[in-house]
mmCIF file with all atom_site columns, C-alpha atoms in Angstrom:
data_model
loop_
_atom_site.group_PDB
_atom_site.id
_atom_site.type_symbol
_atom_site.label_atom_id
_atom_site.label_alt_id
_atom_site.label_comp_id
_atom_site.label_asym_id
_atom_site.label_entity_id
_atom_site.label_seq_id
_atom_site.pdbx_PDB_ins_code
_atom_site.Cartn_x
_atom_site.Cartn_y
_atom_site.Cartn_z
_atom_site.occupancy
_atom_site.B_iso_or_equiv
_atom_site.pdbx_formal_charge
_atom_site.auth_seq_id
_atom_site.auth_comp_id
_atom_site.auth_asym_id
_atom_site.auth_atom_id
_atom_site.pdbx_PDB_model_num
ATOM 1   C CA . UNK T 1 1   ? -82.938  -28.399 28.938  1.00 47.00 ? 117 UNK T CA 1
ATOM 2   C CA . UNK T 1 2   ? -80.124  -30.043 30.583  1.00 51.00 ? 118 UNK T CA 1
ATOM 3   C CA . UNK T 1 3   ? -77.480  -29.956 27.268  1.00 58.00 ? 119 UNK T CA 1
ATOM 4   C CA . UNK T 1 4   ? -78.042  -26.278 26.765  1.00 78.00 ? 120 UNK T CA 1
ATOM 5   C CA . UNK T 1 5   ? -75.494  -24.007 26.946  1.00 84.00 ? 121 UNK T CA 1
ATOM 6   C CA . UNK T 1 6   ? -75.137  -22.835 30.517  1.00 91.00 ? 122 UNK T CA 1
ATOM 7   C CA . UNK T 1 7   ? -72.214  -20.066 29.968  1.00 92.00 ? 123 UNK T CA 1
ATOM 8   C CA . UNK T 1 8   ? -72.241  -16.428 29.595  1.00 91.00 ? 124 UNK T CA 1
ATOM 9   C CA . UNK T 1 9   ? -69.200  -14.595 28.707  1.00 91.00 ? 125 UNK T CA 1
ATOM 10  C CA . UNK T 1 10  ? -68.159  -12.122 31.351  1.00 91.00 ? 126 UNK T CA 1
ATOM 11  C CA . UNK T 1 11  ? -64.715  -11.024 29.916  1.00 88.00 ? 127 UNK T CA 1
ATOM 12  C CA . UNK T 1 12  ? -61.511  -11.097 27.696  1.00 85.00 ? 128 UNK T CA 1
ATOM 13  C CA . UNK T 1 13  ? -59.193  -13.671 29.457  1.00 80.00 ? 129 UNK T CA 1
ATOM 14  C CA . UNK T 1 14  ? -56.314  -10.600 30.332  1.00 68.00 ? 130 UNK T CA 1
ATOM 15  C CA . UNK T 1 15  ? -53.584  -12.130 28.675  1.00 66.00 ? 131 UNK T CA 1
ATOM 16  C CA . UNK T 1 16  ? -52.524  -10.448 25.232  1.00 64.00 ? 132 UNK T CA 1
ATOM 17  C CA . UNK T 1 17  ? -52.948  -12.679 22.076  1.00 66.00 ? 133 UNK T CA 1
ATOM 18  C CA . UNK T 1 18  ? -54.622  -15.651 23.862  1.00 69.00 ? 134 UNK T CA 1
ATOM 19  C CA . UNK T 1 19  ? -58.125  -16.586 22.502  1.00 86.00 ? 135 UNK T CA 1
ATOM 20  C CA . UNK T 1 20  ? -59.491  -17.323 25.788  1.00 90.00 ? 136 UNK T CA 1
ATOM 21  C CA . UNK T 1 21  ? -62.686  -16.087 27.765  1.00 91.00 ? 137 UNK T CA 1
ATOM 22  C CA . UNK T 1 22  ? -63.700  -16.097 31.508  1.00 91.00 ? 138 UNK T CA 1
ATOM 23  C CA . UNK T 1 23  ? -67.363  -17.514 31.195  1.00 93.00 ? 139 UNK T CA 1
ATOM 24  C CA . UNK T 1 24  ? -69.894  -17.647 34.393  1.00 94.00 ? 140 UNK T CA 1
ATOM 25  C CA . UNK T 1 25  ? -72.052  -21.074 34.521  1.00 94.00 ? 141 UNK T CA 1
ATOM 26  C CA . UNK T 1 26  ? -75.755  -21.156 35.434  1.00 92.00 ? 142 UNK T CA 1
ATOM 27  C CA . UNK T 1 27  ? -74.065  -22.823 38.345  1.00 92.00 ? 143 UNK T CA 1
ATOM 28  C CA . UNK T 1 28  ? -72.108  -19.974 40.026  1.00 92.00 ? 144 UNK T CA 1
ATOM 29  C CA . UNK T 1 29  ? -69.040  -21.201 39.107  1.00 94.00 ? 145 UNK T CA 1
ATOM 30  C CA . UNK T 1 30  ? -66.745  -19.413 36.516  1.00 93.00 ? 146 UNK T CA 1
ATOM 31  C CA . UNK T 1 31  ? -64.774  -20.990 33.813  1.00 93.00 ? 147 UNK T CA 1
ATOM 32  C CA . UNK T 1 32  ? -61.692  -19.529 31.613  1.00 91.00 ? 148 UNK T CA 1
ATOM 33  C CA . UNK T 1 33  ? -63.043  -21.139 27.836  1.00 92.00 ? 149 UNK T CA 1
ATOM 34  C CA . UNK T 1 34  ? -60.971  -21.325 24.758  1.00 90.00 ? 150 UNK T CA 1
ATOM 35  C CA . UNK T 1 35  ? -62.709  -19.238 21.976  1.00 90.00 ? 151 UNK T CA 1
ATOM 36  C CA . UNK T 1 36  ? -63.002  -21.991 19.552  1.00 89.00 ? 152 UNK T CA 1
ATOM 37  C CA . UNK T 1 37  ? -64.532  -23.775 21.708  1.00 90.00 ? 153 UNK T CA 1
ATOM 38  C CA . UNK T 1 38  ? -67.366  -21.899 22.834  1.00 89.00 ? 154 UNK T CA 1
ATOM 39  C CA . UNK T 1 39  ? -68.002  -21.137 18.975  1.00 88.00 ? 155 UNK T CA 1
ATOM 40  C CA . UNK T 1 40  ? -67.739  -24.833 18.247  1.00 89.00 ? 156 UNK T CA 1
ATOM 41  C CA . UNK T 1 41  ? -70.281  -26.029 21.615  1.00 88.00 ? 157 UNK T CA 1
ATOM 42  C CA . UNK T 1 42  ? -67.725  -27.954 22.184  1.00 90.00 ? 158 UNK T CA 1
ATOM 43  C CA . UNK T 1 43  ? -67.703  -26.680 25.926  1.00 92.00 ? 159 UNK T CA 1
ATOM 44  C CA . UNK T 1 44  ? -70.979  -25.826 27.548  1.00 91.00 ? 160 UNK T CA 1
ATOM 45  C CA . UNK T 1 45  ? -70.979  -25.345 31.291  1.00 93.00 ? 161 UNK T CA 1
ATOM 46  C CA . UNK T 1 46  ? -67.792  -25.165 33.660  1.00 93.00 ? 162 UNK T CA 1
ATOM 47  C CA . UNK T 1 47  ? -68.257  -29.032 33.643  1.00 91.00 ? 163 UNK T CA 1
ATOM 48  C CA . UNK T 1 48  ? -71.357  -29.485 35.694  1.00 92.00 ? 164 UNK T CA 1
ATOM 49  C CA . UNK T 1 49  ? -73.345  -30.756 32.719  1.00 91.00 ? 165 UNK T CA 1
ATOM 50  C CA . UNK T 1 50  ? -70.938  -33.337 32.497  1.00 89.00 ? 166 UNK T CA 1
ATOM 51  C CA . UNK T 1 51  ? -71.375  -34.751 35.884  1.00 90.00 ? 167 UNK T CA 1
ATOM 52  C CA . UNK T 1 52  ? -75.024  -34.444 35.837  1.00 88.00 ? 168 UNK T CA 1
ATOM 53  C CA . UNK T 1 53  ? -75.063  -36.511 32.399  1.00 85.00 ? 169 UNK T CA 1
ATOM 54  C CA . UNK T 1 54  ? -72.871  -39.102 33.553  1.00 86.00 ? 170 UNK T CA 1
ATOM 55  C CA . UNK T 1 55  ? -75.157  -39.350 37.103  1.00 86.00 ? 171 UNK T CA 1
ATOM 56  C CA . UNK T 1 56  ? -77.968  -39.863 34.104  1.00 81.00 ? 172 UNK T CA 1
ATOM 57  C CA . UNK T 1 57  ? -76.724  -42.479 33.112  1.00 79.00 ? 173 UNK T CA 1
ATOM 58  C CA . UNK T 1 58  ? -75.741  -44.512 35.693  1.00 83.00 ? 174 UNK T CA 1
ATOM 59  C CA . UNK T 1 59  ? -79.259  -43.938 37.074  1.00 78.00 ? 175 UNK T CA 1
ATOM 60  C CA . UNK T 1 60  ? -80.550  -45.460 33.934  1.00 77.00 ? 176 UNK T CA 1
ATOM 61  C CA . UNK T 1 61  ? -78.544  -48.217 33.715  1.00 77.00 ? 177 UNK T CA 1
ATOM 62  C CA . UNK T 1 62  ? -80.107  -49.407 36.873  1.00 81.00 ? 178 UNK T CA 1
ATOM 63  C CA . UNK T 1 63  ? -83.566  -48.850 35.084  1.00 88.00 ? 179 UNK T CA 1
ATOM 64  C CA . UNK T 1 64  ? -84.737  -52.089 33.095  1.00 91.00 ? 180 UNK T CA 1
ATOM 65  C CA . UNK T 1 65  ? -84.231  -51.501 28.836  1.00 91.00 ? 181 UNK T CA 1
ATOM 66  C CA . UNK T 1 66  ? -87.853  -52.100 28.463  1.00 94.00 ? 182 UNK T CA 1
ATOM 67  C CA . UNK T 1 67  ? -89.170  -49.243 31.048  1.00 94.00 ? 183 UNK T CA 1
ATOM 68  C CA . UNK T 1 68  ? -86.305  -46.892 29.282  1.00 92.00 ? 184 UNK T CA 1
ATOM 69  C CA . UNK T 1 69  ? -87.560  -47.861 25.690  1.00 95.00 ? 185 UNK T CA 1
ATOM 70  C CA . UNK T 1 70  ? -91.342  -47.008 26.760  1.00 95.00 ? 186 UNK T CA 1
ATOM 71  C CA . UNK T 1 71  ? -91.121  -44.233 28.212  1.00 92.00 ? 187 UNK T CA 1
ATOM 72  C CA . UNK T 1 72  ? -89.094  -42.667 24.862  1.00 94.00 ? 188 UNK T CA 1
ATOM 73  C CA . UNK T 1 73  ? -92.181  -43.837 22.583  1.00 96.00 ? 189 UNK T CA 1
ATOM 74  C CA . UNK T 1 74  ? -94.759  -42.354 21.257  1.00 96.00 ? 190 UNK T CA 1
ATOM 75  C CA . UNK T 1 75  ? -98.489  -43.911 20.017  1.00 95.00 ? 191 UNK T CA 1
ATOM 76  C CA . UNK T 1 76  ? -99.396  -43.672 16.576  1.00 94.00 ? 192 UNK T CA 1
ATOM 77  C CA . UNK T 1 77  ? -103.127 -44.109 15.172  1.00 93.00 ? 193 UNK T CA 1
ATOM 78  C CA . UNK T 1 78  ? -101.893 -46.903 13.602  1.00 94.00 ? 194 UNK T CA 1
ATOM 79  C CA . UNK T 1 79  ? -100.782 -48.838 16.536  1.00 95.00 ? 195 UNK T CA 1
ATOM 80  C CA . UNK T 1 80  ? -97.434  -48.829 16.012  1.00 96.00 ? 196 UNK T CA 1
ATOM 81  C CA . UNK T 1 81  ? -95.070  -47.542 19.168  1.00 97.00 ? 197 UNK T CA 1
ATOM 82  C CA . UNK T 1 82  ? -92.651  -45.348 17.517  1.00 96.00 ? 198 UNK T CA 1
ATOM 83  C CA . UNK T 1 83  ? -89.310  -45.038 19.122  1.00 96.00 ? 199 UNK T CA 1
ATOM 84  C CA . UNK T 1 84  ? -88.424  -41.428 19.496  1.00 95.00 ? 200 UNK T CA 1
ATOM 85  C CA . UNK T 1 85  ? -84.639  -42.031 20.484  1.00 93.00 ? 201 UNK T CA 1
ATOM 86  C CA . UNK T 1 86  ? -81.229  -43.073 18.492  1.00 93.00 ? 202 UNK T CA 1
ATOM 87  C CA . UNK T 1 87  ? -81.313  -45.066 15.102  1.00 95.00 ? 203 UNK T CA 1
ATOM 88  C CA . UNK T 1 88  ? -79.403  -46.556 12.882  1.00 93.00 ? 204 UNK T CA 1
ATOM 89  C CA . UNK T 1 89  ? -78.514  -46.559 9.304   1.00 91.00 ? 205 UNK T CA 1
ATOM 90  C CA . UNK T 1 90  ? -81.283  -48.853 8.738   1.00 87.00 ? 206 UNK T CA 1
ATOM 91  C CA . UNK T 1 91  ? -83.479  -46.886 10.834  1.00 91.00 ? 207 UNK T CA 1
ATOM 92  C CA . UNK T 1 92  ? -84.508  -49.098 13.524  1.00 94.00 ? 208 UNK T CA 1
ATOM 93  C CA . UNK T 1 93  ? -84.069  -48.451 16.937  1.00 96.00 ? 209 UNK T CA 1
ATOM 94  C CA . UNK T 1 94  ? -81.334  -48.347 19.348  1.00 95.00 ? 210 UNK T CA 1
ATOM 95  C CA . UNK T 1 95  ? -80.711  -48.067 23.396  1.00 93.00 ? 211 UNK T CA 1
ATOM 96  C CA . UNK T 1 96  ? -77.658  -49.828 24.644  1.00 89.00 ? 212 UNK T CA 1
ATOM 97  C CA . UNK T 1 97  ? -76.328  -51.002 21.699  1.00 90.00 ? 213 UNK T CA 1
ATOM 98  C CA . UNK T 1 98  ? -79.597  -53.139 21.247  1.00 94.00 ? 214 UNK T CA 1
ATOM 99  C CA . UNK T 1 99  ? -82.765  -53.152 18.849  1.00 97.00 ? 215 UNK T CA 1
ATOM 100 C CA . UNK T 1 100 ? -85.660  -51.572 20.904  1.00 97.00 ? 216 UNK T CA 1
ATOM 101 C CA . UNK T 1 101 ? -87.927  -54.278 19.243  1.00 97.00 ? 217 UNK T CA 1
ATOM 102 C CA . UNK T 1 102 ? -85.823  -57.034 19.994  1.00 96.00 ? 218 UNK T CA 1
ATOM 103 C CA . UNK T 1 103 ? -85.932  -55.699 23.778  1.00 96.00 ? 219 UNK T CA 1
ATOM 104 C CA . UNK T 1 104 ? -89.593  -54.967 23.716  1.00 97.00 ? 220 UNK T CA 1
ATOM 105 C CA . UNK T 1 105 ? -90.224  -58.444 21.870  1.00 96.00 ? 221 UNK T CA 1
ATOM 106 C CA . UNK T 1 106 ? -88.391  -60.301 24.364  1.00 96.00 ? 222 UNK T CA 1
ATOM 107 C CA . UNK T 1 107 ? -89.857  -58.812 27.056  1.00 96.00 ? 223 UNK T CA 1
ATOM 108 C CA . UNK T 1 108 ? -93.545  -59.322 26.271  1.00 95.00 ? 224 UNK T CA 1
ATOM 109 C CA . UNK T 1 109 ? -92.935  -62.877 24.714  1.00 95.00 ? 225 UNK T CA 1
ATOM 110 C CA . UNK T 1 110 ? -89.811  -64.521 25.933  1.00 95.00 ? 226 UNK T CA 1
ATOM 111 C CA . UNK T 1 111 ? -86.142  -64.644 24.766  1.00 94.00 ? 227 UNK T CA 1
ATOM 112 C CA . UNK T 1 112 ? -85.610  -65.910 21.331  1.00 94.00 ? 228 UNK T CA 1
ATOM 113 C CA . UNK T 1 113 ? -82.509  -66.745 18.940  1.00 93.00 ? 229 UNK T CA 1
ATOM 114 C CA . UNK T 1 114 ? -84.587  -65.497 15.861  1.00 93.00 ? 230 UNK T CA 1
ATOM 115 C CA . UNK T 1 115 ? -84.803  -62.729 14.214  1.00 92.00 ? 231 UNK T CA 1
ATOM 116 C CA . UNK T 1 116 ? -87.323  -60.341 15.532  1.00 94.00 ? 232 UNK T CA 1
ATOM 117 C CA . UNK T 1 117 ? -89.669  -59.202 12.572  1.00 92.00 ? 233 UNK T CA 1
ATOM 118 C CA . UNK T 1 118 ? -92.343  -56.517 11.425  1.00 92.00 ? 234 UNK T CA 1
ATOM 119 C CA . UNK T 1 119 ? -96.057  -57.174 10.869  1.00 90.00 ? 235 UNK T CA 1
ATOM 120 C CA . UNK T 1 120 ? -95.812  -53.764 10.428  1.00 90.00 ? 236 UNK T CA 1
ATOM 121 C CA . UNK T 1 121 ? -92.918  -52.922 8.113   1.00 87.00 ? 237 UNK T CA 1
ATOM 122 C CA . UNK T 1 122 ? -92.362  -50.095 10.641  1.00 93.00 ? 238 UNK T CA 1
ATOM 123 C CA . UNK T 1 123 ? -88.802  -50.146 11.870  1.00 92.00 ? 239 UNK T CA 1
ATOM 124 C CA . UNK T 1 124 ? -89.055  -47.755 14.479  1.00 95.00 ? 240 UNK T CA 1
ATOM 125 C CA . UNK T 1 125 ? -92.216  -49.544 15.855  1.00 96.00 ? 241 UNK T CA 1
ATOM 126 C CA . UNK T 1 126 ? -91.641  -51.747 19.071  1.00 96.00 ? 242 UNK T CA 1
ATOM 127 C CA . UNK T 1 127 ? -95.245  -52.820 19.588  1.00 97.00 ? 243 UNK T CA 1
ATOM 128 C CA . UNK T 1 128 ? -94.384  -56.276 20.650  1.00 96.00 ? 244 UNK T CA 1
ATOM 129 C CA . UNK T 1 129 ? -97.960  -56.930 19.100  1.00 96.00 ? 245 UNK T CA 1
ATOM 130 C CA . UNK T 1 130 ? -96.775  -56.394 16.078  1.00 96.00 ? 246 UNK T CA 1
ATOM 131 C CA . UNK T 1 131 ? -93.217  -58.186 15.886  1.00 95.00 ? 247 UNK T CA 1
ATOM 132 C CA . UNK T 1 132 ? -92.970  -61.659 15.278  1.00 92.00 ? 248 UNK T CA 1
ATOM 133 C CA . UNK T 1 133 ? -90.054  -64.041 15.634  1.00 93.00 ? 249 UNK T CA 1
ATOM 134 C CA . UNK T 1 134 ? -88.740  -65.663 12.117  1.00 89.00 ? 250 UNK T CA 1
ATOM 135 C CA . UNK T 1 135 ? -86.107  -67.369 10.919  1.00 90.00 ? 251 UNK T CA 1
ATOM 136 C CA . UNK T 1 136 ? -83.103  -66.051 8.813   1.00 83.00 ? 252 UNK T CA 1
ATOM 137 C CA . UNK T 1 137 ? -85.064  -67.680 5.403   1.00 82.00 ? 253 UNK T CA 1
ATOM 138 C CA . UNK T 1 138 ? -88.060  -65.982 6.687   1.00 83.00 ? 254 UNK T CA 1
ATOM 139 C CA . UNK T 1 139 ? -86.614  -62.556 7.383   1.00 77.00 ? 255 UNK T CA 1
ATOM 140 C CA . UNK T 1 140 ? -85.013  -62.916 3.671   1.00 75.00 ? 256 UNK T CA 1
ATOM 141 C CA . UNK T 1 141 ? -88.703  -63.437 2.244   1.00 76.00 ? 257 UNK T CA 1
ATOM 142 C CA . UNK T 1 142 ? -90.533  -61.346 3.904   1.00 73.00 ? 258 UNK T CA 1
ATOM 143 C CA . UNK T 1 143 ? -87.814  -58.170 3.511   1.00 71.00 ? 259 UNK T CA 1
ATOM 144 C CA . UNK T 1 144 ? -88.679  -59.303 -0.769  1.00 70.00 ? 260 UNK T CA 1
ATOM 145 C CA . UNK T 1 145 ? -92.133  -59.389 -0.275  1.00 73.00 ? 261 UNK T CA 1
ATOM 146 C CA . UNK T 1 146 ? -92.476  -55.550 1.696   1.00 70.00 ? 262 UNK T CA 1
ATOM 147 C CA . UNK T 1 147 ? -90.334  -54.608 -1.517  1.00 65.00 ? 263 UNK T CA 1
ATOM 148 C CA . UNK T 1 148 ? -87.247  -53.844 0.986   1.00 66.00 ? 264 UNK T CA 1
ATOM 149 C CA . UNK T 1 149 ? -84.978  -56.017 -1.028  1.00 61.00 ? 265 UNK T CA 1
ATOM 150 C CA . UNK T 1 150 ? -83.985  -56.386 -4.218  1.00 64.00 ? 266 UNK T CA 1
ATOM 151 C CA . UNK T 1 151 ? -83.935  -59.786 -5.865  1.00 66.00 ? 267 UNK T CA 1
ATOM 152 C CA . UNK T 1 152 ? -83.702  -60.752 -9.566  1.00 66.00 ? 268 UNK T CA 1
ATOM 153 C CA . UNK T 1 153 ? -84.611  -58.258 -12.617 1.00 70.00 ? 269 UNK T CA 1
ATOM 154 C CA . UNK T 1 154 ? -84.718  -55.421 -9.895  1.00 67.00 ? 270 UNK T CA 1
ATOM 155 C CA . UNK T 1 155 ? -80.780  -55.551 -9.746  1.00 70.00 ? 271 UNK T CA 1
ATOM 156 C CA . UNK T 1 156 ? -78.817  -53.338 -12.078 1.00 74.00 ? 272 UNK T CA 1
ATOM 157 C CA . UNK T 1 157 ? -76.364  -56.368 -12.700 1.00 78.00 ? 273 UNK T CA 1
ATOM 158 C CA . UNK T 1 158 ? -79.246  -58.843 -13.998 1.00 83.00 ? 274 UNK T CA 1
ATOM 159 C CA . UNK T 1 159 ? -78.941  -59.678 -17.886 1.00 86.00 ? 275 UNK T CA 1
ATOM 160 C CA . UNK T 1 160 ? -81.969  -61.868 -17.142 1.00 89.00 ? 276 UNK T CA 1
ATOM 161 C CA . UNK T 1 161 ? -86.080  -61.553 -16.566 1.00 90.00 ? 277 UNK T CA 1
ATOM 162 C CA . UNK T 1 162 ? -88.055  -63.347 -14.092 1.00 88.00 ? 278 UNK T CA 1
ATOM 163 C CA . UNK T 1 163 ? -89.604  -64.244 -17.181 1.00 91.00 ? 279 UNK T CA 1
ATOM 164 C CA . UNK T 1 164 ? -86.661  -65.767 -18.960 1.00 92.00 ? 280 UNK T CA 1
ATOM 165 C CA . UNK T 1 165 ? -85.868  -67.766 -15.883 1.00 91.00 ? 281 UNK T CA 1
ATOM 166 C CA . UNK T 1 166 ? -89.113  -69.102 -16.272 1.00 93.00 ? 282 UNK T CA 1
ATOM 167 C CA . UNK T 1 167 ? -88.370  -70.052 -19.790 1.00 93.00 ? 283 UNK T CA 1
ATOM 168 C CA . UNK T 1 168 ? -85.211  -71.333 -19.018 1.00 93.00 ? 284 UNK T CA 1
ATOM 169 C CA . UNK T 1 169 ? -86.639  -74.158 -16.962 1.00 94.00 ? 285 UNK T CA 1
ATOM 170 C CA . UNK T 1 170 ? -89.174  -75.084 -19.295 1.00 94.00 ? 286 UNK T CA 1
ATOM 171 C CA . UNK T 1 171 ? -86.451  -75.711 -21.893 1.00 95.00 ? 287 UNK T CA 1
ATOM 172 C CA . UNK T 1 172 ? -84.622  -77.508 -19.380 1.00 94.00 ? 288 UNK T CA 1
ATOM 173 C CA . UNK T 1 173 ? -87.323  -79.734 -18.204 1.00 94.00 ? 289 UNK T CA 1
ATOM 174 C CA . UNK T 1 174 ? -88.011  -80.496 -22.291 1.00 95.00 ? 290 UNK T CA 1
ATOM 175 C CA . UNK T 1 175 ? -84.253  -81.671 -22.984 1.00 94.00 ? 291 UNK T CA 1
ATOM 176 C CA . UNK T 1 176 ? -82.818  -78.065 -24.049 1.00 95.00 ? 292 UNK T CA 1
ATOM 177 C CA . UNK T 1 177 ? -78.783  -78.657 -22.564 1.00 95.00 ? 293 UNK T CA 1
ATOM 178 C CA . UNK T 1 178 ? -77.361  -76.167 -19.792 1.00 95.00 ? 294 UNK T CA 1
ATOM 179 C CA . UNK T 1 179 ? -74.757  -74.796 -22.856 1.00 95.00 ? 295 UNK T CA 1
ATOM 180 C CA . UNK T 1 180 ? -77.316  -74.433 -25.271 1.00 94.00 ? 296 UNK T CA 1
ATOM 181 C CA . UNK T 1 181 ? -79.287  -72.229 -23.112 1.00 94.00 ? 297 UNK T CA 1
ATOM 182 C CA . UNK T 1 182 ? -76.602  -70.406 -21.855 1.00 94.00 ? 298 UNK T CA 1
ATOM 183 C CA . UNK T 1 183 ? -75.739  -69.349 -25.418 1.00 94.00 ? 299 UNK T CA 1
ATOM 184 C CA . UNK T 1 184 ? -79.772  -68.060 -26.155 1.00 94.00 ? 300 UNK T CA 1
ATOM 185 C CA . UNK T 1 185 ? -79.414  -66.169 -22.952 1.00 93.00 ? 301 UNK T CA 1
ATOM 186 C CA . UNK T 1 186 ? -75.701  -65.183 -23.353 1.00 92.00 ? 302 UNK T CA 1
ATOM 187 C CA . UNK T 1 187 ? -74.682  -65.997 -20.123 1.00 91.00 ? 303 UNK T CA 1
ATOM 188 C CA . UNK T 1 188 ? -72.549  -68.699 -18.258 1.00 93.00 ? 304 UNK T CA 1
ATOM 189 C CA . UNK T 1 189 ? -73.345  -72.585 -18.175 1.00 95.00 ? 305 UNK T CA 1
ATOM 190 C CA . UNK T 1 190 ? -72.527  -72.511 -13.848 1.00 94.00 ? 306 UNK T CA 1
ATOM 191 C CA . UNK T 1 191 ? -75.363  -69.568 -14.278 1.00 93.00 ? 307 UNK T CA 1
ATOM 192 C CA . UNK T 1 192 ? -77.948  -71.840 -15.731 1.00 93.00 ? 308 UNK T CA 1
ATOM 193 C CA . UNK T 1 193 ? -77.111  -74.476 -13.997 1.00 95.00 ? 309 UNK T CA 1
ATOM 194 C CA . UNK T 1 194 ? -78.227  -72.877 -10.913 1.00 91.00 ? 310 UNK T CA 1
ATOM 195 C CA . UNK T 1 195 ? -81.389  -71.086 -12.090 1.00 92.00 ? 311 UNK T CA 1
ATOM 196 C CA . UNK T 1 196 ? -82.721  -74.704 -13.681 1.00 93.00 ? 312 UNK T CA 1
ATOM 197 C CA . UNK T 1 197 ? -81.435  -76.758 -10.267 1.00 94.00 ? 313 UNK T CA 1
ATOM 198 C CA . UNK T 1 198 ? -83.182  -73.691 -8.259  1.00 89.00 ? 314 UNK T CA 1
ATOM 199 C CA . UNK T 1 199 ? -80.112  -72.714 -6.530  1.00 89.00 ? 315 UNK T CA 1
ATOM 200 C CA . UNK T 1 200 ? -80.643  -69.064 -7.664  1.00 87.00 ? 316 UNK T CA 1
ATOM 201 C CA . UNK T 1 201 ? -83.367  -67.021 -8.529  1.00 86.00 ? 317 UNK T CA 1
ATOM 202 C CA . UNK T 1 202 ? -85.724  -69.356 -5.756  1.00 82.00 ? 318 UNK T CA 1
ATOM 203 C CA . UNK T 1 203 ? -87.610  -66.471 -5.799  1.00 78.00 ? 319 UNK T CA 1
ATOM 204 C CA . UNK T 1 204 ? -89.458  -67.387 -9.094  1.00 83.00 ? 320 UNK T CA 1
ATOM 205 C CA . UNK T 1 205 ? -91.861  -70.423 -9.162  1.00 80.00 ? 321 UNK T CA 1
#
């Protein structure tokens, strides 16, 4: 593996009270180490590994994304081409500071300014036949209907049903005022106001 350690300590560094070692690299070269830091990994070779790293990458960078992104995935019985590289927080995929499924989407099917979605619900998957290109309303909706956002009731802060919003309308709708409601409900006027003029809780029909 090319980020193992390469270094084998040979001796002491021969100075009296100095945590230091003279290390030999798989390399031939030798290497005086600070203790701590061959404890810590933070030093692995006499350097080489650096260089060869930083070669890597410039190689790669001359490699298309989409070429790098395939051949880091892997082909799972349900279709879906898992990225086996970086994520983040979110867990989708990363290379470059990009989404592998935006790269793989536009590759396949064109650049877009959308959002790049899952049929799936698979972040890691970059199958671009199973991403789809959506709009920002879209994303929202279809992130509430996979369950992978929480809207209404769900939210610890709601004081409020989907049910009651339902209500709420209906009274509306049959000449019941904004105050009136809001004190049945005990919450603000502005509140009902926008749950009767659908400004919030859209989500309910």
């Amino acid at each position: 593996s090319q980020s193992r350690y390469r270094l084998v300590v040979i001796k002491h560094y021969d100075r009296v009270g100095v945590a230091r070692w003279t290390c030999k690299c798989d390399c031939g070269e030798e290497k005086i180490v600070w203790q701590c830091s061959l404890v810590t990994g933070k030093t692995k070779s006499c350097g080489c590994l650096a260089r060869e790293l930083s070669a890597q990458r410039r190689k790669d960078a001359t490699i298309p994304q989409y070429k790098r992104v395939l051949r880091n995935v892997t082909i799972a019985k349900t279709g879906c081409w898992q990225w086996c590289g970086a994520l983040d927080k979110k867990g989708y995929g990363k290379i470059d500071n990009c989404f592998t499924h935006r790269v793989m989407y536009e590759h396949y099917h064109g650049k877009t300014d959308l959002y790049v979605l899952h049929k799936c619900d698979n972040p890691k998957c970059c199958n671009p036949d199973h991403l789809f290109a959506g709009t920002a309303k879209e994303n929202t909706q279809d992130m509430i209907k996979k369950g992978r956002m929480k809207v209404g009731s769900a939210l610890p802060q709601s004081k409020i049903t989907e049910n009651d919003v339902k209500q709420m309308r209906k009274m509306y709708n049959n000449g019941t005022t904004q105050t009136e409601i809001a004190r049945i409900y005990k919450i603000k006027q502005p509140t009902v106001s926008g749950i009767v003029n659908m400004k919030i809780w859209k989500h309910v029909k």
